[in-house]
CSV table of C-alpha atoms in Angstrom, one decimal:
chain,number,residue,atom,x,y,z
A,1,UNK,CA,147.5,76.5,167.8
A,2,UNK,CA,145.4,74.0,165.9
A,3,UNK,CA,146.1,70.9,163.9
A,4,UNK,CA,144.0,70.5,160.8
A,5,UNK,CA,143.9,67.7,158.2
A,6,UNK,CA,144.6,68.6,154.6
A,7,UNK,CA,140.9,68.4,153.6
A,8,UNK,CA,140.0,70.5,156.7
A,9,UNK,CA,142.5,73.3,155.8
A,10,UNK,CA,141.5,73.2,152.1
A,11,UNK,CA,137.8,73.3,153.0
A,12,UNK,CA,138.4,76.2,155.3
A,13,UNK,CA,140.2,78.2,152.6
A,14,UNK,CA,137.5,77.3,150.1
A,15,UNK,CA,134.9,78.7,152.5
A,16,UNK,CA,136.9,81.9,153.1
A,17,UNK,CA,137.3,82.5,149.4
A,18,UNK,CA,133.8,81.6,148.2
A,19,UNK,CA,132.1,83.7,150.8
A,20,UNK,CA,134.3,86.7,150.1
A,21,UNK,CA,132.3,89.5,148.4
A,22,UNK,CA,135.2,90.7,146.4
A,23,UNK,CA,136.5,87.3,145.3
A,24,UNK,CA,133.1,86.1,144.3
A,25,UNK,CA,132.5,89.0,141.8
A,26,UNK,CA,135.6,90.6,140.5
A,27,UNK,CA,137.2,91.9,137.3
A,28,UNK,CA,140.9,91.0,137.0
A,29,UNK,CA,143.2,92.9,134.6
A,30,UNK,CA,146.1,91.0,132.9
A,31,UNK,CA,147.6,89.7,129.7
A,32,UNK,CA,146.4,86.4,128.2
A,33,UNK,CA,149.0,83.6,128.0
A,34,UNK,CA,149.0,79.8,127.7
A,35,UNK,CA,145.6,79.9,126.0
A,36,UNK,CA,144.2,76.5,125.1
A,37,UNK,CA,140.8,75.2,123.9
A,38,UNK,CA,139.8,71.8,125.3
A,39,UNK,CA,138.1,69.1,123.3
A,40,UNK,CA,134.9,69.8,125.3
A,41,UNK,CA,135.0,73.4,124.2
A,42,UNK,CA,136.2,75.0,127.5
A,43,UNK,CA,138.9,77.7,127.4
A,44,UNK,CA,141.9,77.6,129.7
A,45,UNK,CA,144.4,80.4,130.0
A,46,UNK,CA,146.5,82.4,132.4
A,47,UNK,CA,146.3,86.1,133.2
A,48,UNK,CA,149.8,87.5,133.9
A,49,UNK,CA,151.0,90.8,135.1
A,50,UNK,CA,154.5,91.7,136.2
A,51,UNK,CA,155.5,88.0,136.4
A,52,UNK,CA,152.5,87.0,138.5
A,53,UNK,CA,149.8,84.8,137.1
A,54,UNK,CA,146.3,83.5,137.8
A,55,UNK,CA,144.9,80.4,136.2
A,56,UNK,CA,141.6,81.0,134.4
A,57,UNK,CA,138.8,78.7,133.2
A,58,UNK,CA,136.1,79.8,130.8
A,59,UNK,CA,133.5,77.1,130.4
A,60,UNK,CA,131.8,76.6,127.1
A,61,UNK,CA,128.4,77.6,128.6
A,62,UNK,CA,129.8,81.1,129.5
A,63,UNK,CA,131.3,81.8,126.1
A,64,UNK,CA,128.3,83.5,124.6
A,65,UNK,CA,128.1,87.3,124.6
A,66,UNK,CA,131.7,87.9,125.5
A,67,UNK,CA,132.8,91.5,125.1
A,68,UNK,CA,136.2,90.1,123.9
A,69,UNK,CA,137.5,86.7,123.0
A,70,UNK,CA,140.8,86.0,124.8
A,71,UNK,CA,143.8,85.4,122.7
A,72,UNK,CA,147.5,85.1,123.7
A,73,UNK,CA,149.1,88.5,124.3
A,74,UNK,CA,145.8,90.4,124.6
A,75,UNK,CA,145.4,92.8,127.5
A,76,UNK,CA,142.0,92.0,128.9
A,77,UNK,CA,139.7,92.3,131.9
A,78,UNK,CA,138.2,89.0,133.0
A,79,UNK,CA,135.2,88.8,135.2
A,80,UNK,CA,134.3,85.9,137.4
A,81,UNK,CA,134.8,84.4,140.8
A,82,UNK,CA,137.7,82.7,142.5
A,83,UNK,CA,137.3,79.0,143.3
A,84,UNK,CA,139.5,76.4,144.9
A,85,UNK,CA,140.5,73.2,143.1
A,86,UNK,CA,140.8,71.1,146.2
A,87,UNK,CA,142.5,68.0,144.6
A,88,UNK,CA,145.5,70.1,143.6
A,89,UNK,CA,145.4,72.8,146.3
A,90,UNK,CA,145.1,75.4,143.6
A,91,UNK,CA,142.9,78.4,143.1
A,92,UNK,CA,141.6,79.7,139.7
A,93,UNK,CA,139.4,82.3,138.3
A,94,UNK,CA,136.1,80.9,137.0
A,95,UNK,CA,135.6,83.4,134.1
A,96,UNK,CA,132.1,84.3,132.9
A,97,UNK,CA,133.1,87.4,130.8
A,98,UNK,CA,136.1,88.9,129.1
A,99,UNK,CA,136.4,92.5,128.0
A,100,UNK,CA,139.1,94.5,126.2
A,101,UNK,CA,141.2,96.3,128.8
A,102,UNK,CA,140.3,99.9,127.6
A,103,UNK,CA,136.6,99.5,128.5
A,104,UNK,CA,135.1,102.0,131.0
A,105,UNK,CA,133.8,100.9,134.4
A,106,UNK,CA,130.2,102.1,133.7
A,107,UNK,CA,130.0,100.2,130.5
A,108,UNK,CA,131.5,97.2,132.2
A,109,UNK,CA,128.8,97.2,134.7
A,110,UNK,CA,126.2,97.7,132.0
A,111,UNK,CA,127.5,94.9,130.0
A,112,UNK,CA,127.7,92.7,133.0
A,113,UNK,CA,124.1,93.4,134.0
A,114,UNK,CA,122.9,92.9,130.4
A,115,UNK,CA,124.6,89.6,130.2
A,116,UNK,CA,123.1,88.4,133.5
A,117,UNK,CA,119.6,89.5,132.6
A,118,UNK,CA,119.8,88.0,129.2
A,119,UNK,CA,120.8,84.7,130.8
A,120,UNK,CA,117.8,85.0,133.0
A,121,UNK,CA,115.6,85.4,129.9
A,122,UNK,CA,114.5,89.0,130.5
A,123,UNK,CA,115.1,89.8,126.8
A,124,UNK,CA,113.6,86.7,125.4
A,125,UNK,CA,111.9,87.3,122.1
A,126,UNK,CA,109.1,84.8,122.9
A,127,UNK,CA,108.2,86.8,125.9
A,128,UNK,CA,107.5,90.0,123.9
A,129,UNK,CA,103.8,90.9,124.0
A,130,UNK,CA,102.0,92.6,121.1
A,131,UNK,CA,100.6,96.0,121.8
A,132,UNK,CA,96.8,96.5,122.0
A,133,UNK,CA,95.3,97.6,118.7
A,134,UNK,CA,93.0,100.2,120.2
A,135,UNK,CA,93.9,100.9,123.8
A,136,UNK,CA,91.6,102.9,126.1
A,137,UNK,CA,94.1,104.0,128.6
A,138,UNK,CA,97.8,104.6,128.1
A,139,UNK,CA,100.1,105.0,131.0
A,140,UNK,CA,103.2,107.2,130.7
A,141,UNK,CA,106.2,107.1,133.0
A,142,UNK,CA,108.4,110.2,132.3
A,143,UNK,CA,109.2,113.6,133.6
A,144,UNK,CA,106.2,115.9,133.8
A,145,UNK,CA,108.5,118.7,132.6
A,146,UNK,CA,109.9,118.9,129.2
A,147,UNK,CA,109.3,117.9,125.6
A,148,UNK,CA,108.7,114.1,126.0
A,149,UNK,CA,105.4,114.4,127.9
A,150,UNK,CA,104.3,117.2,125.6
A,151,UNK,CA,105.2,115.3,122.4
A,152,UNK,CA,103.3,112.2,123.6
A,153,UNK,CA,100.2,114.3,124.3
A,154,UNK,CA,100.4,116.0,120.9
A,155,UNK,CA,100.8,112.8,118.9
A,156,UNK,CA,98.0,111.0,120.7
A,157,UNK,CA,95.7,114.0,120.4
A,158,UNK,CA,96.4,114.2,116.7
A,159,UNK,CA,96.0,110.5,115.9
A,160,UNK,CA,93.4,109.1,118.3
A,161,UNK,CA,92.2,111.4,121.1
A,162,UNK,CA,89.6,108.8,122.4
A,163,UNK,CA,92.2,107.4,124.8
A,164,UNK,CA,92.9,108.6,128.3
A,165,UNK,CA,96.5,109.3,129.2
A,166,UNK,CA,97.7,108.8,132.7
A,167,UNK,CA,101.1,110.3,133.6
A,168,UNK,CA,103.2,108.9,136.4
A,169,UNK,CA,105.7,111.7,136.8
A,170,UNK,CA,109.3,110.5,137.5
A,171,UNK,CA,112.7,111.9,137.5
A,172,UNK,CA,114.5,110.5,134.4
A,173,UNK,CA,118.0,111.2,135.5
A,174,UNK,CA,119.9,111.7,138.7
A,175,UNK,CA,120.3,109.5,141.8
A,176,UNK,CA,116.6,108.9,142.4
A,177,UNK,CA,115.7,108.3,138.8
A,178,UNK,CA,115.8,104.5,138.7
A,179,UNK,CA,113.7,104.3,141.9
A,180,UNK,CA,111.1,106.8,140.6
A,181,UNK,CA,110.8,105.0,137.3
A,182,UNK,CA,110.2,101.7,139.1
A,183,UNK,CA,107.6,103.4,141.5
A,184,UNK,CA,105.9,104.9,138.5
A,185,UNK,CA,105.6,101.7,136.6
A,186,UNK,CA,104.3,99.9,139.7
A,187,UNK,CA,101.8,102.7,140.5
A,188,UNK,CA,100.3,102.5,137.0
A,189,UNK,CA,100.2,98.8,137.1
A,190,UNK,CA,98.4,98.8,140.5
A,191,UNK,CA,95.8,101.2,139.1
A,192,UNK,CA,94.9,98.4,136.8
A,193,UNK,CA,93.4,100.6,134.0
A,194,UNK,CA,96.3,100.9,131.6
A,195,UNK,CA,96.3,98.8,128.4
A,196,UNK,CA,99.9,99.7,127.7
A,197,UNK,CA,102.7,101.7,129.4
A,198,UNK,CA,105.3,104.0,127.8
A,199,UNK,CA,108.5,104.5,129.8
A,200,UNK,CA,110.8,107.1,128.3
A,201,UNK,CA,112.9,110.2,128.2
A,202,UNK,CA,114.7,112.3,125.7
A,203,UNK,CA,118.2,111.6,124.6
A,204,UNK,CA,121.3,112.3,126.6
A,205,UNK,CA,124.7,111.2,127.6
A,206,UNK,CA,125.5,107.7,128.8
A,207,UNK,CA,125.3,109.0,132.4
A,208,UNK,CA,122.0,110.7,131.8
A,209,UNK,CA,120.5,107.5,130.5
A,210,UNK,CA,121.9,105.3,133.3
A,211,UNK,CA,118.6,104.9,135.0
A,212,UNK,CA,117.2,103.2,131.9
A,213,UNK,CA,119.9,100.5,132.2
A,214,UNK,CA,119.3,100.0,135.9
A,215,UNK,CA,118.6,96.5,136.9
A,216,UNK,CA,115.6,97.5,139.1
A,217,UNK,CA,114.0,99.3,136.2
A,218,UNK,CA,114.6,96.3,133.9
A,219,UNK,CA,113.0,94.0,136.5
A,220,UNK,CA,110.0,96.3,136.9
A,221,UNK,CA,109.4,96.4,133.2
A,222,UNK,CA,109.8,92.6,133.0
A,223,UNK,CA,107.3,92.2,135.9
A,224,UNK,CA,104.8,94.6,134.4
A,225,UNK,CA,101.5,92.9,133.6
A,226,UNK,CA,100.7,95.0,130.6
A,227,UNK,CA,102.9,95.6,127.5
A,228,UNK,CA,105.7,98.2,127.9
A,229,UNK,CA,107.1,100.4,125.2
A,230,UNK,CA,110.5,101.9,125.9
A,231,UNK,CA,111.0,105.3,124.4
A,232,UNK,CA,114.5,106.6,125.1
A,233,UNK,CA,115.5,109.2,122.5
A,234,UNK,CA,119.0,108.0,121.5
A,235,UNK,CA,120.7,107.0,118.4
A,236,UNK,CA,123.2,104.2,118.9
A,237,UNK,CA,123.4,103.0,122.5
A,238,UNK,CA,120.7,100.7,123.5
A,239,UNK,CA,119.9,100.7,127.2
A,240,UNK,CA,118.6,97.7,129.1
A,241,UNK,CA,115.1,99.1,129.3
A,242,UNK,CA,115.0,98.8,125.5
A,243,UNK,CA,115.9,95.2,125.6
A,244,UNK,CA,113.4,94.2,128.2
A,245,UNK,CA,110.5,96.3,126.9
A,246,UNK,CA,107.9,94.5,124.7
A,247,UNK,CA,108.5,97.1,122.0
A,248,UNK,CA,111.3,99.6,121.6
A,249,UNK,CA,110.6,103.0,120.1
A,250,UNK,CA,113.4,105.3,118.9
A,251,UNK,CA,111.7,108.4,120.4
A,252,UNK,CA,108.8,109.2,122.7
A,253,UNK,CA,106.8,110.5,119.7
A,254,UNK,CA,107.4,107.2,117.9
A,255,UNK,CA,106.2,105.3,121.0
A,256,UNK,CA,103.0,107.3,121.1
A,257,UNK,CA,102.4,106.6,117.4
A,258,UNK,CA,102.9,102.9,117.9
A,259,UNK,CA,100.4,102.8,120.8
A,260,UNK,CA,97.4,104.3,119.1
A,261,UNK,CA,95.8,103.7,115.6
A,262,UNK,CA,95.5,106.6,113.2
A,263,UNK,CA,92.0,108.0,113.5
A,264,UNK,CA,92.0,109.4,110.0
A,265,UNK,CA,92.9,106.0,108.6
A,266,UNK,CA,90.2,104.4,110.7
A,267,UNK,CA,87.6,106.8,109.3
A,268,UNK,CA,88.9,106.1,105.8
A,269,UNK,CA,88.4,102.4,106.5
A,270,UNK,CA,84.9,103.1,107.8
A,271,UNK,CA,84.2,105.0,104.6
A,272,UNK,CA,85.5,102.1,102.6
A,273,UNK,CA,83.3,99.7,104.5
A,274,UNK,CA,80.3,101.9,103.8
A,275,UNK,CA,81.1,101.8,100.1
A,276,UNK,CA,81.2,98.0,100.3
A,277,UNK,CA,77.9,98.0,102.1
A,278,UNK,CA,76.4,100.2,99.5
A,279,UNK,CA,77.6,98.0,96.7
A,280,UNK,CA,76.1,95.0,98.5
A,281,UNK,CA,72.8,96.7,99.1
A,282,UNK,CA,72.6,97.8,95.4
A,283,UNK,CA,73.5,94.3,94.3
A,284,UNK,CA,70.7,92.9,96.6
A,285,UNK,CA,68.4,95.5,95.1
A,286,UNK,CA,69.3,94.4,91.6
A,287,UNK,CA,69.0,90.7,92.5
A,288,UNK,CA,65.5,91.3,93.8
A,289,UNK,CA,64.5,93.3,90.8
A,290,UNK,CA,65.8,90.6,88.4
A,291,UNK,CA,63.8,88.0,90.4
A,292,UNK,CA,60.7,90.3,90.1
A,293,UNK,CA,61.2,90.7,86.4
A,294,UNK,CA,61.5,86.9,86.1
A,295,UNK,CA,58.3,86.3,88.0
A,296,UNK,CA,56.5,89.0,86.0
A,297,UNK,CA,57.6,87.3,82.8
A,298,UNK,CA,56.2,84.0,83.9
A,299,UNK,CA,53.0,85.5,85.0
A,300,UNK,CA,52.6,87.2,81.6
A,301,UNK,CA,52.9,84.0,79.8
A,302,UNK,CA,50.0,82.5,81.7
A,303,UNK,CA,47.8,85.6,81.6
A,304,UNK,CA,44.2,85.2,80.1
A,305,UNK,CA,45.2,88.0,77.7
A,306,UNK,CA,47.6,85.6,76.1
A,307,UNK,CA,44.8,83.0,75.6
A,308,UNK,CA,42.5,85.6,74.2
A,309,UNK,CA,45.2,86.6,71.7
A,310,UNK,CA,45.6,82.9,70.7
A,311,UNK,CA,41.9,82.5,70.3
A,312,UNK,CA,41.8,85.6,68.2
A,313,UNK,CA,44.5,84.1,66.0
A,314,UNK,CA,42.5,80.9,65.7
A,315,UNK,CA,39.4,82.8,64.8
A,316,UNK,CA,41.2,84.9,62.2
A,317,UNK,CA,42.5,81.8,60.6
A,318,UNK,CA,39.1,80.2,60.5
A,319,UNK,CA,37.4,83.3,59.2
A,320,UNK,CA,39.8,83.6,56.3
A,321,UNK,CA,39.5,80.0,55.5
A,322,UNK,CA,35.7,80.3,55.4
A,323,UNK,CA,35.9,83.4,53.3
A,324,UNK,CA,38.1,81.9,50.7
A,325,UNK,CA,35.9,78.9,50.5
A,326,UNK,CA,32.8,81.0,49.8
A,327,UNK,CA,34.8,83.1,47.3
A,328,UNK,CA,35.7,80.0,45.4
A,329,UNK,CA,32.2,78.8,45.3
A,330,UNK,CA,31.0,82.2,44.0
A,331,UNK,CA,33.5,82.4,41.3
A,332,UNK,CA,32.6,78.8,40.2
A,333,UNK,CA,29.0,79.9,39.9
A,334,UNK,CA,29.9,83.0,38.0
A,335,UNK,CA,31.8,80.9,35.5
A,336,UNK,CA,28.8,78.6,35.0
A,337,UNK,CA,26.5,81.5,34.4
A,338,UNK,CA,28.8,83.0,31.8
A,339,UNK,CA,29.0,79.7,30.0
A,340,UNK,CA,25.2,79.4,30.0
A,341,UNK,CA,24.8,83.0,28.8
A,342,UNK,CA,27.2,82.3,25.9
A,343,UNK,CA,25.3,79.2,25.0
A,344,UNK,CA,21.9,80.9,25.1
A,345,UNK,CA,23.1,83.6,22.8
A,346,UNK,CA,23.7,81.0,20.1
A,347,UNK,CA,20.0,80.2,20.3
A,348,UNK,CA,18.8,83.8,19.7
A,349,UNK,CA,16.9,84.1,16.3
A,350,UNK,CA,18.1,87.6,15.7
A,351,UNK,CA,21.7,86.3,15.5
A,352,UNK,CA,20.5,84.0,12.7
A,353,UNK,CA,18.8,86.9,10.9
A,354,UNK,CA,22.0,88.9,11.1
A,355,UNK,CA,23.8,86.1,9.3
A,356,UNK,CA,21.5,86.6,6.2
A,357,UNK,CA,18.3,84.7,7.0
A,358,UNK,CA,14.8,86.1,7.2
A,359,UNK,CA,11.6,85.0,8.7
A,360,UNK,CA,8.7,84.6,6.4
A,361,UNK,CA,5.2,85.3,7.6
A,362,UNK,CA,1.8,85.6,6.0
A,363,UNK,CA,0.0,88.7,7.1
A,364,UNK,CA,-3.4,88.5,5.5
A,365,UNK,CA,-5.1,87.7,8.8
A,366,UNK,CA,-5.0,89.5,11.9
A,367,UNK,CA,-2.3,87.2,13.3
A,368,UNK,CA,1.0,86.7,11.4
A,369,UNK,CA,1.4,83.0,10.5
A,370,UNK,CA,4.9,81.4,10.0
A,371,UNK,CA,5.5,80.2,6.6
A,372,UNK,CA,8.0,77.5,6.6
A,373,UNK,CA,7.5,75.7,3.3
A,374,UNK,CA,7.3,76.8,-0.4
A,375,UNK,CA,3.9,75.1,-0.8
A,376,UNK,CA,2.4,77.2,1.9
A,377,UNK,CA,4.0,80.3,0.4
A,378,UNK,CA,2.4,79.6,-3.1
A,379,UNK,CA,-1.0,80.0,-1.5
A,380,UNK,CA,-0.4,83.4,-0.2
A,381,UNK,CA,-0.7,86.6,-2.2
A,382,UNK,CA,1.5,88.5,0.0
A,383,UNK,CA,4.3,87.6,2.4
A,384,UNK,CA,6.1,89.6,5.0
A,385,UNK,CA,9.9,89.0,5.2
A,386,UNK,CA,11.3,90.0,8.5
A,387,UNK,CA,15.1,90.8,8.6
A,388,UNK,CA,17.1,91.7,11.6
A,389,UNK,CA,16.7,95.4,11.0
A,390,UNK,CA,13.0,95.4,9.9
A,391,UNK,CA,10.3,94.0,7.6
A,392,UNK,CA,9.3,94.3,4.0
A,393,UNK,CA,6.1,93.4,2.2
A,394,UNK,CA,6.3,91.2,-0.9
A,395,UNK,CA,3.9,89.9,-3.5
A,396,UNK,CA,4.0,86.5,-4.9
A,397,UNK,CA,3.9,86.5,-8.7
A,398,UNK,CA,5.1,83.4,-10.3
A,399,UNK,CA,5.3,79.9,-9.3
A,400,UNK,CA,8.7,78.6,-10.0
A,401,UNK,CA,8.8,75.0,-9.5
B,1,UNK,CA,84.2,112.1,126.7
B,2,UNK,CA,84.7,109.2,129.0
B,3,UNK,CA,87.6,106.8,129.0
B,4,UNK,CA,85.3,104.3,127.3
B,5,UNK,CA,85.6,106.4,124.2
B,6,UNK,CA,88.1,104.1,122.5
B,7,UNK,CA,86.1,101.1,123.4
B,8,UNK,CA,82.9,102.6,122.1
B,9,UNK,CA,84.7,103.6,118.9
B,10,UNK,CA,86.2,100.1,118.5
B,11,UNK,CA,82.7,98.5,119.0
B,12,UNK,CA,81.2,100.6,116.3
B,13,UNK,CA,84.1,99.8,113.9
B,14,UNK,CA,83.6,96.1,114.7
B,15,UNK,CA,79.9,96.4,114.2
B,16,UNK,CA,80.5,98.1,110.9
B,17,UNK,CA,82.8,95.3,109.7
B,18,UNK,CA,80.3,92.7,110.8
B,19,UNK,CA,77.4,94.4,109.1
B,20,UNK,CA,79.4,94.6,105.8
B,21,UNK,CA,80.3,90.9,106.2
B,22,UNK,CA,76.7,90.0,106.7
B,23,UNK,CA,75.6,92.1,103.7
B,24,UNK,CA,78.2,90.4,101.5
B,25,UNK,CA,77.8,86.8,102.8
B,26,UNK,CA,74.0,86.4,103.4
B,27,UNK,CA,71.1,86.6,101.1
B,28,UNK,CA,69.1,89.4,102.8
B,29,UNK,CA,65.7,90.6,101.9
B,30,UNK,CA,65.7,94.0,100.3
B,31,UNK,CA,64.4,95.7,103.4
B,32,UNK,CA,67.2,94.0,105.5
B,33,UNK,CA,69.9,95.0,102.9
B,34,UNK,CA,68.8,98.6,102.9
B,35,UNK,CA,68.5,98.6,106.7
B,36,UNK,CA,72.0,97.1,107.0
B,37,UNK,CA,73.4,99.7,104.6
B,38,UNK,CA,71.8,102.5,106.5
B,39,UNK,CA,73.2,101.1,109.7
B,40,UNK,CA,76.8,101.2,108.2
B,41,UNK,CA,76.3,104.9,107.3
B,42,UNK,CA,75.1,105.6,110.8
B,43,UNK,CA,78.0,103.7,112.4
B,44,UNK,CA,80.6,105.5,110.2
B,45,UNK,CA,79.1,108.8,111.0
B,46,UNK,CA,79.1,108.1,114.7
B,47,UNK,CA,82.8,107.1,114.5
B,48,UNK,CA,83.6,110.3,112.6
B,49,UNK,CA,81.6,112.3,115.1
B,50,UNK,CA,83.3,110.6,118.1
B,51,UNK,CA,86.7,111.5,116.8
B,52,UNK,CA,85.8,115.0,115.8
B,53,UNK,CA,84.3,115.7,119.3
B,54,UNK,CA,86.9,113.9,121.3
B,55,UNK,CA,89.0,115.7,123.8
B,56,UNK,CA,92.1,114.0,125.0
B,57,UNK,CA,91.7,113.2,128.7
B,58,UNK,CA,94.8,113.5,130.8
B,59,UNK,CA,95.2,112.3,134.4
B,60,UNK,CA,98.3,112.4,136.6
B,61,UNK,CA,98.9,109.8,139.2
B,62,UNK,CA,101.0,110.5,142.2
B,63,UNK,CA,103.4,107.6,142.4
B,64,UNK,CA,103.8,107.8,146.1
B,65,UNK,CA,100.2,108.5,147.4
B,66,UNK,CA,98.7,106.7,144.3
B,67,UNK,CA,96.2,109.6,144.1
B,68,UNK,CA,94.8,110.7,140.7
B,69,UNK,CA,94.4,114.2,139.6
B,70,UNK,CA,92.7,115.0,136.3
B,71,UNK,CA,94.0,117.8,134.2
B,72,UNK,CA,92.0,119.9,131.7
B,73,UNK,CA,93.0,119.1,128.1
B,74,UNK,CA,93.6,121.6,125.4
B,75,UNK,CA,94.0,119.1,122.7
B,76,UNK,CA,91.4,118.4,120.0
B,77,UNK,CA,91.5,116.0,117.1
B,78,UNK,CA,92.6,118.3,114.2
B,79,UNK,CA,92.3,116.1,111.1
B,80,UNK,CA,89.1,116.7,109.2
B,81,UNK,CA,87.1,113.5,109.0
B,82,UNK,CA,87.7,112.1,105.6
B,83,UNK,CA,84.7,109.9,105.6
B,84,UNK,CA,82.0,112.5,105.8
B,85,UNK,CA,82.1,113.6,102.2
B,86,UNK,CA,82.2,110.1,101.0
B,87,UNK,CA,79.2,109.1,103.0
B,88,UNK,CA,76.9,111.9,101.8
B,89,UNK,CA,77.6,111.0,98.2
B,90,UNK,CA,76.8,107.4,98.7
B,91,UNK,CA,73.6,108.1,100.4
B,92,UNK,CA,72.3,110.2,97.6
B,93,UNK,CA,73.3,107.6,95.1
B,94,UNK,CA,71.3,104.9,96.7
B,95,UNK,CA,68.3,107.1,97.2
B,96,UNK,CA,68.4,107.9,93.4
B,97,UNK,CA,68.6,104.3,92.6
B,98,UNK,CA,65.6,103.4,94.8
B,99,UNK,CA,63.6,106.3,93.4
B,100,UNK,CA,64.1,104.9,89.9
B,101,UNK,CA,62.1,101.9,90.7
């Protein structure tokens, strides 16, 4: 028999309760009553069943991601641990999740794990790593049998066969699946050659996919030093591996496509680059030719040929000037000569004869003598009258004074 | 084909991009420009050839013993290289242009 103080007995009960594995991690089924929301945002309510009740506290910090929000009259499952409120000698359930009563145990566990890992930051967006653009080695953790491994090979071979695929075979369902997946991820990681790792399987029932929601697998993916693509072929349910992985692919084929570039596209890009290069080279060629033409043009302008041509022009101009000067002089002279000719014609005696005059000569001697006065003519017996068209002999008869 | 295939391919593609950038950005002599262009054709053809001749290399690792076992691959790249036609045409074009001069 012992005697304990109140704090001693309360402390003892507290220790018993808080170290109890069941009481520290338990789902409690009951109906919500006396629900209240404190000013600080905490929730207080009772779970009652068959007239028995448990006080529950749901702190504000635990209210994110609840599977159900408790309301009076709801039949729920509340998860948490039992703690002792020493000042009042009361115990209460410190709730960290609430679920609708109809939920299955597998899903409860799943949701619970999900919630815990999320709180630890395993799903954090900022932790997601980008996939390598052009990996050399891709690790694959999946079953060596079946369509998944085959599909991945086919897709990679079709798109970009320059990579190496390393398969770490693992059971993807059954009791050893989670462990084998973890070992596979670790083995590939230890090898140190993979640029990215695909972890996957085909679709299946919730039980088939259980390994991909196993906490060990989630932690192995989280710890992996290279990016991980989850590739679980399912439609709606998202398993935990999908949430932890850096990238989630809907199917293994889709995962393979994400991991490698499309070789045909790359070749098209290469072809386009060559076209650009060609355009640049042709442009450079044209630039150089334009430059050359420019220089050539400048050279032409200073070529001796051009000077010669100029000199020739000068010469032509001078020549024609000279010629016209000489021509002018000649024509002046010609005019002078013509004038003189006209004038000399007026002095020609035959012109006078044609106007009716005659030349009178005496022809008694051997030499004709000009007779220019009547007195001289009176002494002559015969005179010759010369007209323009010939001469006649005359005889002097009478003297008419 | 070694596992360095992807790396080698990537290097060529990078070189190709850099060569084009240099051609576009810098004032190269005519010889340099033509040499650079010819280099791009060469690189693109190499890329095309690498893909055409690649065989997917497959290895299995035993997760327990960590031992590797290489498997023979039956996969070949099946898409015809789209670039080949394009390249040939380009080459002729430039040659014609140079002949004109």
